[in-house]
Short mmCIF file of C-alpha atoms in Angstrom, two decimals:
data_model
loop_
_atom_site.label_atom_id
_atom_site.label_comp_id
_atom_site.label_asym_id
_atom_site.label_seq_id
_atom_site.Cartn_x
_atom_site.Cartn_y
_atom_site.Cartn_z
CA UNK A 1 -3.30 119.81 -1.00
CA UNK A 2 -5.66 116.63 -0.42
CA UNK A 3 -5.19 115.67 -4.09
CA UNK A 4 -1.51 115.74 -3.82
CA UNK A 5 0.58 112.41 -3.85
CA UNK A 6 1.10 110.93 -0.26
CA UNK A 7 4.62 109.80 -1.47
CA UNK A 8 6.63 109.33 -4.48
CA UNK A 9 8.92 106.69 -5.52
CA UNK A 10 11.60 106.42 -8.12
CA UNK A 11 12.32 103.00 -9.84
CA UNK A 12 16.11 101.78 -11.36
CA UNK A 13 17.35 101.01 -14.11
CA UNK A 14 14.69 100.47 -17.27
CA UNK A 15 15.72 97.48 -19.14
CA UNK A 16 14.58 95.81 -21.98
CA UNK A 17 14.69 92.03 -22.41
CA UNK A 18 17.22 92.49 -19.03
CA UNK A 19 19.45 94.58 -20.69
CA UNK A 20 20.23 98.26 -19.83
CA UNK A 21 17.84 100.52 -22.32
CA UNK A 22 20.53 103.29 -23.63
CA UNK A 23 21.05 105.26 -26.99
CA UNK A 24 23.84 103.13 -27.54
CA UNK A 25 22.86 99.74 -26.79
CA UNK A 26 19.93 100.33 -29.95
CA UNK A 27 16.98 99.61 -27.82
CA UNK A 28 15.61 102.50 -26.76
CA UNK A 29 11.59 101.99 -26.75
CA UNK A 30 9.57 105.03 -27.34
CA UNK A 31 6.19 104.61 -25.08
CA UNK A 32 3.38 105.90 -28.40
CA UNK A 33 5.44 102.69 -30.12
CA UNK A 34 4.57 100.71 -27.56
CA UNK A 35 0.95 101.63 -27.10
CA UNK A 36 0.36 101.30 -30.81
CA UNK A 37 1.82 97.62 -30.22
CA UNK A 38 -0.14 96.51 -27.21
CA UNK A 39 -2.80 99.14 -26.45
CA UNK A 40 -2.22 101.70 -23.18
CA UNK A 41 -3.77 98.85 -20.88
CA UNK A 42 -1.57 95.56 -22.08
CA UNK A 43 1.15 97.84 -21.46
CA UNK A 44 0.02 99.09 -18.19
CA UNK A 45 -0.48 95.96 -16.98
CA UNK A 46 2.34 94.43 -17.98
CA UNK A 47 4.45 97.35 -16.90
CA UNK A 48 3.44 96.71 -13.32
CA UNK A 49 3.77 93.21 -13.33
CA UNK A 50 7.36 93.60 -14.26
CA UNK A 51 8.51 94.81 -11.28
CA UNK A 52 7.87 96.35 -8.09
CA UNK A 53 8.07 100.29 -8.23
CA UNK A 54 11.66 99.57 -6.52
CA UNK A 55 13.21 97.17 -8.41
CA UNK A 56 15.10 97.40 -11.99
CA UNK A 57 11.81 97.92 -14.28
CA UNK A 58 12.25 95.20 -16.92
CA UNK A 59 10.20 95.69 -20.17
CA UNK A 60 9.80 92.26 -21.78
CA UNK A 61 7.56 91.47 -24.31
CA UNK A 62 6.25 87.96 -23.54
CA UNK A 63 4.97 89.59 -20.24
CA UNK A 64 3.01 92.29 -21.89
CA UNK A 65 1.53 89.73 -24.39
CA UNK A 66 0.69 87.59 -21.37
CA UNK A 67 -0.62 90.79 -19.58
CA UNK A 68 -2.95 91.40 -23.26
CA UNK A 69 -4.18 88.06 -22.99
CA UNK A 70 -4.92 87.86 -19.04
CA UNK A 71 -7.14 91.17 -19.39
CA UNK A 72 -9.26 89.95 -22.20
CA UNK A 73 -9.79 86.63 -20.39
CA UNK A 74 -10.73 89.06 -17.39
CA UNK A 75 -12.85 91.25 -19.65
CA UNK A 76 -14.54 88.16 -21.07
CA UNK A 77 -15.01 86.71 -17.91
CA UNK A 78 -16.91 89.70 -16.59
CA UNK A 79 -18.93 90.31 -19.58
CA UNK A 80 -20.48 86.52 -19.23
CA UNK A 81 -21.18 86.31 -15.70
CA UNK A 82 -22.55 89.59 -14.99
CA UNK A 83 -25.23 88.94 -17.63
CA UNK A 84 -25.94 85.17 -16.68
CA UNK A 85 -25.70 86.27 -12.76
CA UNK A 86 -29.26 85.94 -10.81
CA UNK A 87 -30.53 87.66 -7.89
CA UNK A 88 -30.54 85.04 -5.42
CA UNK A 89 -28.38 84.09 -2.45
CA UNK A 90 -26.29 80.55 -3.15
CA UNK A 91 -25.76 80.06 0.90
CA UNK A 92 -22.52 78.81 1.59
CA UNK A 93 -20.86 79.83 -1.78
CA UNK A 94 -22.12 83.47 -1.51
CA UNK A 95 -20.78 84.08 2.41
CA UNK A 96 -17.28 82.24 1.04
CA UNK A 97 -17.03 84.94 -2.14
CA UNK A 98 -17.97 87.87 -0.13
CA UNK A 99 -15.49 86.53 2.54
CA UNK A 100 -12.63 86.35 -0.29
CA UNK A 101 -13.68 89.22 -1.73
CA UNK A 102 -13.31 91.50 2.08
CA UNK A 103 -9.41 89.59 1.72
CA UNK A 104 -8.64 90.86 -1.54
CA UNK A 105 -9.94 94.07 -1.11
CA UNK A 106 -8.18 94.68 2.67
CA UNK A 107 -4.45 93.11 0.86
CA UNK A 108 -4.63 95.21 -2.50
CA UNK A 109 -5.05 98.57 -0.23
CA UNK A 110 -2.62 97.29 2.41
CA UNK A 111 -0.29 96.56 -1.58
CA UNK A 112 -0.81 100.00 -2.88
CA UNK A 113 -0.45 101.43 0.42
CA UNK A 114 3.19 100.47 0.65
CA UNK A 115 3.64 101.18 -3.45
CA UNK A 116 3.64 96.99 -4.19
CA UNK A 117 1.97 97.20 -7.89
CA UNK A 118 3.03 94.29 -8.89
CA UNK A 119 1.86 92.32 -6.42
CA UNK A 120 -1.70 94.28 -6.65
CA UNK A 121 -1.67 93.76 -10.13
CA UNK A 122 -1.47 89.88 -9.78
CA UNK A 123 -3.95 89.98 -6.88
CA UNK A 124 -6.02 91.66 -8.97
CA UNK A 125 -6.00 89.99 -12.85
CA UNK A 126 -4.80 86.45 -11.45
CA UNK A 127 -5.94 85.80 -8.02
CA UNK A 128 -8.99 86.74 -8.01
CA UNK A 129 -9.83 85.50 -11.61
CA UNK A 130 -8.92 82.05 -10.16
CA UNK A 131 -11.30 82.84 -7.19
CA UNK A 132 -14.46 83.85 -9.37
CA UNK A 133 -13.90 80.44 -11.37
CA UNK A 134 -13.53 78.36 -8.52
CA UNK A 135 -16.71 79.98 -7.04
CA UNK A 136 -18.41 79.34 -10.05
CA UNK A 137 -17.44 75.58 -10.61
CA UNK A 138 -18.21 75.15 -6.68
CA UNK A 139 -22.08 77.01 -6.90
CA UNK A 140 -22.66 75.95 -10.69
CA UNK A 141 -24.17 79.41 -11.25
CA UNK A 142 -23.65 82.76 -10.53
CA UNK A 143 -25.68 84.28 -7.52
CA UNK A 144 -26.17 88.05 -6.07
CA UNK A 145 -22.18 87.79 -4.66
CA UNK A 146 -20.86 87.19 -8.15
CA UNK A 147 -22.57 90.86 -9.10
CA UNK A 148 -20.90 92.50 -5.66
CA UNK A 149 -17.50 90.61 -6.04
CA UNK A 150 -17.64 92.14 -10.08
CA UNK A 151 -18.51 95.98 -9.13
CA UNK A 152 -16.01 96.01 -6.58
CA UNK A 153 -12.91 94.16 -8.97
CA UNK A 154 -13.92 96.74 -11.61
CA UNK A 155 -12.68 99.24 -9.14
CA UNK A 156 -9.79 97.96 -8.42
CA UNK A 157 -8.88 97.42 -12.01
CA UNK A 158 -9.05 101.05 -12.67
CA UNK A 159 -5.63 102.24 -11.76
CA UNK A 160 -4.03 99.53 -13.54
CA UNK A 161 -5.93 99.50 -16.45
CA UNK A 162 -8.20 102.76 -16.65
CA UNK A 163 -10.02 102.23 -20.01
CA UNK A 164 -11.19 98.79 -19.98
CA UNK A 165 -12.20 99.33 -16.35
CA UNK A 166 -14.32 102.26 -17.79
CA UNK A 167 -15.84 100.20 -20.87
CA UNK A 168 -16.72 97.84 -18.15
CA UNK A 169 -18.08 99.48 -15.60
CA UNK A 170 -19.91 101.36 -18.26
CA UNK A 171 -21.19 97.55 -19.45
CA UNK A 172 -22.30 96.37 -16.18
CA UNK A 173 -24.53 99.43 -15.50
CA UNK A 174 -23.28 101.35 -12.66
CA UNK A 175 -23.08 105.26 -14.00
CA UNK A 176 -20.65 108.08 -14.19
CA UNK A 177 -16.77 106.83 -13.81
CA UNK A 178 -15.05 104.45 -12.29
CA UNK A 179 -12.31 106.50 -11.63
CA UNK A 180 -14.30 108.28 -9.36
CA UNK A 181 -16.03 105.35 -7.60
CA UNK A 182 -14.93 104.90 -4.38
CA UNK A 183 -14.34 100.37 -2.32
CA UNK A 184 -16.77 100.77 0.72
CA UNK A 185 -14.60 101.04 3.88
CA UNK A 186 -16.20 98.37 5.44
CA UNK A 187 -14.95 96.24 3.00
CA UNK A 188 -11.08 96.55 4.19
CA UNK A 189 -11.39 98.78 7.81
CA UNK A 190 -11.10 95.55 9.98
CA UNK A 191 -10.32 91.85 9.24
CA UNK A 192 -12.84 89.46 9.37
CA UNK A 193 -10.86 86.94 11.93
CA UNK A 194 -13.13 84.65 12.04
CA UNK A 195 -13.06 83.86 7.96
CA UNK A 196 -9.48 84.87 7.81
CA UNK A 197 -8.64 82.12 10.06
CA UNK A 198 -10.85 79.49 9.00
CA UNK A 199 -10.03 79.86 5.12
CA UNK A 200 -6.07 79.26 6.72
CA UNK A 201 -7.47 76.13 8.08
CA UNK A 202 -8.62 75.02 4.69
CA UNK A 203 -5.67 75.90 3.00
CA UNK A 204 -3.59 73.81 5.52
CA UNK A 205 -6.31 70.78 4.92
CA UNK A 206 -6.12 71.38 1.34
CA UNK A 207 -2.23 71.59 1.48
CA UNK A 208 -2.24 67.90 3.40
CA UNK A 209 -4.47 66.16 0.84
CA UNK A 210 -2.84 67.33 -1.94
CA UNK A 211 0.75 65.68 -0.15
CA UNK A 212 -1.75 62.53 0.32
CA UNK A 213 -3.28 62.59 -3.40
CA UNK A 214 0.39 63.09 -5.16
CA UNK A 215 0.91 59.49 -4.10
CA UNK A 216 -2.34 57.68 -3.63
CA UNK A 217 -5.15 58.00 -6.27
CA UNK A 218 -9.07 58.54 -6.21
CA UNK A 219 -11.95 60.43 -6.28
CA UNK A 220 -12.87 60.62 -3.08
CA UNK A 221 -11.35 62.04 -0.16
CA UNK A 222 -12.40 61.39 3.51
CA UNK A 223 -11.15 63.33 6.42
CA UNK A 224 -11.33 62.69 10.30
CA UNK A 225 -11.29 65.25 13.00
CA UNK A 226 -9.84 65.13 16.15
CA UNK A 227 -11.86 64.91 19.22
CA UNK A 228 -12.85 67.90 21.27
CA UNK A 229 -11.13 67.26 23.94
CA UNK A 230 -7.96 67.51 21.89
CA UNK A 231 -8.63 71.01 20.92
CA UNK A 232 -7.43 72.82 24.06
CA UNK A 233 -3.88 72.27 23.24
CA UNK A 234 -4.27 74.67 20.19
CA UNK A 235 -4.74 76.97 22.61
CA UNK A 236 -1.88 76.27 24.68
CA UNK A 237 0.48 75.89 21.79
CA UNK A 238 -0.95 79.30 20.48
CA UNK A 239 -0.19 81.14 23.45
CA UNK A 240 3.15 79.77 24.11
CA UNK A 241 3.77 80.27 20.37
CA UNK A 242 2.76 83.83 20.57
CA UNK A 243 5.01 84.36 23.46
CA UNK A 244 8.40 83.27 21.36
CA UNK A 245 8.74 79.71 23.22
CA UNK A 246 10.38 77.00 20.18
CA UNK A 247 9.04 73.75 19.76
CA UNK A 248 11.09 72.12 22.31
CA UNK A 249 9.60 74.36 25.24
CA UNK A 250 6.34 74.05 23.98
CA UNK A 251 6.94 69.67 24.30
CA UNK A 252 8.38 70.17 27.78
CA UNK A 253 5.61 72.00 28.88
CA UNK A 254 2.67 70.33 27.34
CA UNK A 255 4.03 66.84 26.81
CA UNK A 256 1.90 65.56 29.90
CA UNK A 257 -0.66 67.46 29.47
CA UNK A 258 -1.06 65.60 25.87
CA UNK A 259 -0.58 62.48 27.44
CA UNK A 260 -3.43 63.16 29.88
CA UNK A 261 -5.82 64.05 27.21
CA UNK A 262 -4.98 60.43 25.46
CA UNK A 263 -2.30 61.38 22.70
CA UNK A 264 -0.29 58.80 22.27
CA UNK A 265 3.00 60.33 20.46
CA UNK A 266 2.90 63.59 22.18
CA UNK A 267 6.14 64.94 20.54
CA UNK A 268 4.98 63.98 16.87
CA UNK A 269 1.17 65.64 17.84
CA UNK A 270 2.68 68.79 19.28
CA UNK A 271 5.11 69.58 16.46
CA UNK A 272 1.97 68.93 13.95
CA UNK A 273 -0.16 71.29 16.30
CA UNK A 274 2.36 73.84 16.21
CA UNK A 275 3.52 73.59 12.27
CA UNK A 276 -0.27 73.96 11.97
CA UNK A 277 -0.54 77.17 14.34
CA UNK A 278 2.19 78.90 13.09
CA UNK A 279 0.88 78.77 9.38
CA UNK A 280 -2.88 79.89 10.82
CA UNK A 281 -0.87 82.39 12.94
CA UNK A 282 -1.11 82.64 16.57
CA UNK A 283 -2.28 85.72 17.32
CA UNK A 284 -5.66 85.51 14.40
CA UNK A 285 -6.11 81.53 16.51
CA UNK A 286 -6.60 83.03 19.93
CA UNK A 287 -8.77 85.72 18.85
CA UNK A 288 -10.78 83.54 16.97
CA UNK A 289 -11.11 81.30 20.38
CA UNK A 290 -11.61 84.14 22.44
CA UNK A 291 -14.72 84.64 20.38
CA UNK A 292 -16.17 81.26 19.35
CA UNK A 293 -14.77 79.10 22.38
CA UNK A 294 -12.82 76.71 19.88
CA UNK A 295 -12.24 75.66 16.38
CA UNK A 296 -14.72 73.46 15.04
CA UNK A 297 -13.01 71.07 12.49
CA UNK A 298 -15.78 69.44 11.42
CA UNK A 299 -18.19 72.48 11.55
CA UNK A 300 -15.91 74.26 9.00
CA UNK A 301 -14.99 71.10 6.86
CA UNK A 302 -18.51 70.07 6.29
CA UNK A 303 -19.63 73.87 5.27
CA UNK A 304 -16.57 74.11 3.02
CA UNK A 305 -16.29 70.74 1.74
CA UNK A 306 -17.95 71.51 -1.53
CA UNK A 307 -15.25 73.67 -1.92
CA UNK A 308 -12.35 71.67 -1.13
CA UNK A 309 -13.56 69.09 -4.10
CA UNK A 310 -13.73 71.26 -6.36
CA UNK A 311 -9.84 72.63 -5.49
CA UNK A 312 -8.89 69.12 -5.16
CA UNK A 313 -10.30 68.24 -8.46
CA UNK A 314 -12.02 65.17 -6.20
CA UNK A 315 -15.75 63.84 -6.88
CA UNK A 316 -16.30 64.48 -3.30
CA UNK A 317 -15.46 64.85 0.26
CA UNK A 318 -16.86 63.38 3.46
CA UNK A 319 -16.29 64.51 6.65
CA UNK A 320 -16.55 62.64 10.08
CA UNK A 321 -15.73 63.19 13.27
CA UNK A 322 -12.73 60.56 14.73
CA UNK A 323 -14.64 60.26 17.60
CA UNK A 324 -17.97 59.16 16.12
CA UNK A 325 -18.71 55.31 16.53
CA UNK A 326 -21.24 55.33 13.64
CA UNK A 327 -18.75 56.74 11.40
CA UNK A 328 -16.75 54.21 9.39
CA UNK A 329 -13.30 53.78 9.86
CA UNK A 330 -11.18 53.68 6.38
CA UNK A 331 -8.11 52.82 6.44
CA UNK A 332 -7.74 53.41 10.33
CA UNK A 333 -7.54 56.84 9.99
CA UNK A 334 -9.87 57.77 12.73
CA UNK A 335 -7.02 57.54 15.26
CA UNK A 336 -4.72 59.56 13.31
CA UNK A 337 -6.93 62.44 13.34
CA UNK A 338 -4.90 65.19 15.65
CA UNK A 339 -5.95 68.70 16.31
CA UNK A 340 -5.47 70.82 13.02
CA UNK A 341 -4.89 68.00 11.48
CA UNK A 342 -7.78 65.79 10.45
CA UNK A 343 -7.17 61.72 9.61
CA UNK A 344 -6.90 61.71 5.86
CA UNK A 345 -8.01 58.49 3.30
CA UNK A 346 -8.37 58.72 -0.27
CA UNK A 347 -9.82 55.91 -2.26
CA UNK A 348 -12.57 55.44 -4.92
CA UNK A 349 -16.01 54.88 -2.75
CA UNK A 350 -19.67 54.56 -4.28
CA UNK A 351 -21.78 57.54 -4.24
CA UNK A 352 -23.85 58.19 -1.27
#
């Protein structure tokens, strides 16, 4: 009884090229066609990234040749760096891939818990392709986290794609099957808030300079964050967002309380504190400041702003804080540094 299936689900209709497969339609595929075609894994693979397991299953052949070509990039890709990857620790770079890694691993069992292949499949052999590569740009080598974010992926490749994951795990070393190799618990039994909420941070910074860069070119990008003393009213707009209030309760309440602090537009800085809340999520924000006090901006931005050049595509980014008197003030931007939301200037500046 513990190795039978927890639950079992039934797709729709199988279509070909979005048409019903029947007799009498002429398209009927035979599966031993198939894998001669594309091999049992391109098929696999591109099976589940079809379709969820309850939608109409939709067999198309430019997704399966996609599918071929992703998992030999992916094969490739783990080949190389496993064999050029050194035992040491690259700091910052090593904490971020282990921290990514902990993310993937806790969504793809949280995906295959509720029976969402397809979106494990493209967590999987897109998502965290795309992570390994920008880890790699960002460190310029591959340290001991490259081999532990590798062993682990290989797992989670195995149910998609059983025989390359075994030729592979076979490759890197590891012995017996990877079938039967189990993802450490502690890897997905509880959320690393802290890192969960500070990579949302980034992704909100990121999202802000991209806006910025789409209409004002350079290679560098300078951000300004807002003063401490700002940084209480994340906490106030967290816990009235958590509690249901809408924008226009939060402003009510905490539009003098902004003013006291020294914001100047206090409807325009509350609505950018709470767009920035609701994308971190309220409830991850306040446990992160029950447990670290408050969000250091500049903390995180400096540690992570090797990273955000290199998913900017940027030569580099400088951090200051808006309240620093030493720190030069481009383009003004100090003062329009609010919490969440750092001061943003983009230019081309001399190294240094």
């Amino acid at each position: 009884r513990g190795l039978w299936p927890r639950r079992i689900g039934a797709n729709g209709w199988v279509l070909v090229e979005g048409a019903k497969m029947s007799k009498s339609r002429g398209n009927v595929k035979l599966l031993k066609n198939l894998v001669e075609a594309y091999s049992p894994d391109a098929l696999r693979l591109g099976l589940a990234l079809g379709a969820e397991v309850d939608q109409d299953l939709d067999l198309r052949e430019d997704v399966v040749i996609s599918a071929a070509r992703q998992l030999m990039r992916v094969y490739e890709v783990v080949r190389r760096v496993w064999s050029e990857s050194e035992d040491v620790d690259l700091g910052e770079a090593d904490e971020w891939l282990r921290g990514t890694l902990r993310q993937h691993v806790a969504g793809y069992v949280e995906e295959l818990e509720r029976a969402r292949l397809r979106s494990a499949a493209i967590r999987t052999f897109f998502r965290m392709l795309e992570d390994l590569e920008t880890y790699l740009r960002w460190a310029g080598r591959a340290g001991r986290a490259a081999r532990e974010y590798i062993a682990t992926w290989v797992k989670m490749m195995s149910p998609f794609t059983p025989f390359i994951a075994e030729e592979l795990w076979e490759s890197l070393g590891c012995g017996g099957y990877v079938a039967k190799a189990t993802i450490p618990r502690e890897l997905y039994g509880e959320r690393d808030v802290e890192f969960d909420v500070e990579q949302r941070y980034v992704e909100l910074v990121l999202n802000d300079v991209r806006s910025v860069l789409e209409v004002t070119k350079g290679d560098v990008v300078v951000l300004y964050t807002a003063d401490r003393e700002l940084t209480e009213l994340v906490r106030r707009v967290a816990e009235m967002a958590l509690s249901g209030s809408e924008l226009r309760d939060i402003v009510r309440a905490l539009r003098e309380e902004a003013a006291r602090v020294g914001v100047g537009d206090a409807f325009r800085t509350l609505r950018s504190v709470h767009e920035a809340v609701n994308y971190i999520t309220p409830s991850a924000l306040l446990r992160y400041l029950e447990r670290r006090g408050y969000l250091d901006e500049y903390e995180v931005l400096v540690k992570y702003r090797g990273l955000l050049a290199v998913k900017l595509g940027v030569r580099e980014v400088r951090v200051y804080r808006a309240s620093d008197p030493e720190a030069p003030d481009y383009g003004g931007r100090k003062r329009r540094a609010l919490p969440l939301r750092p001061g943003i200037y983009v230019t081309s500046l001399p190294q240094g």
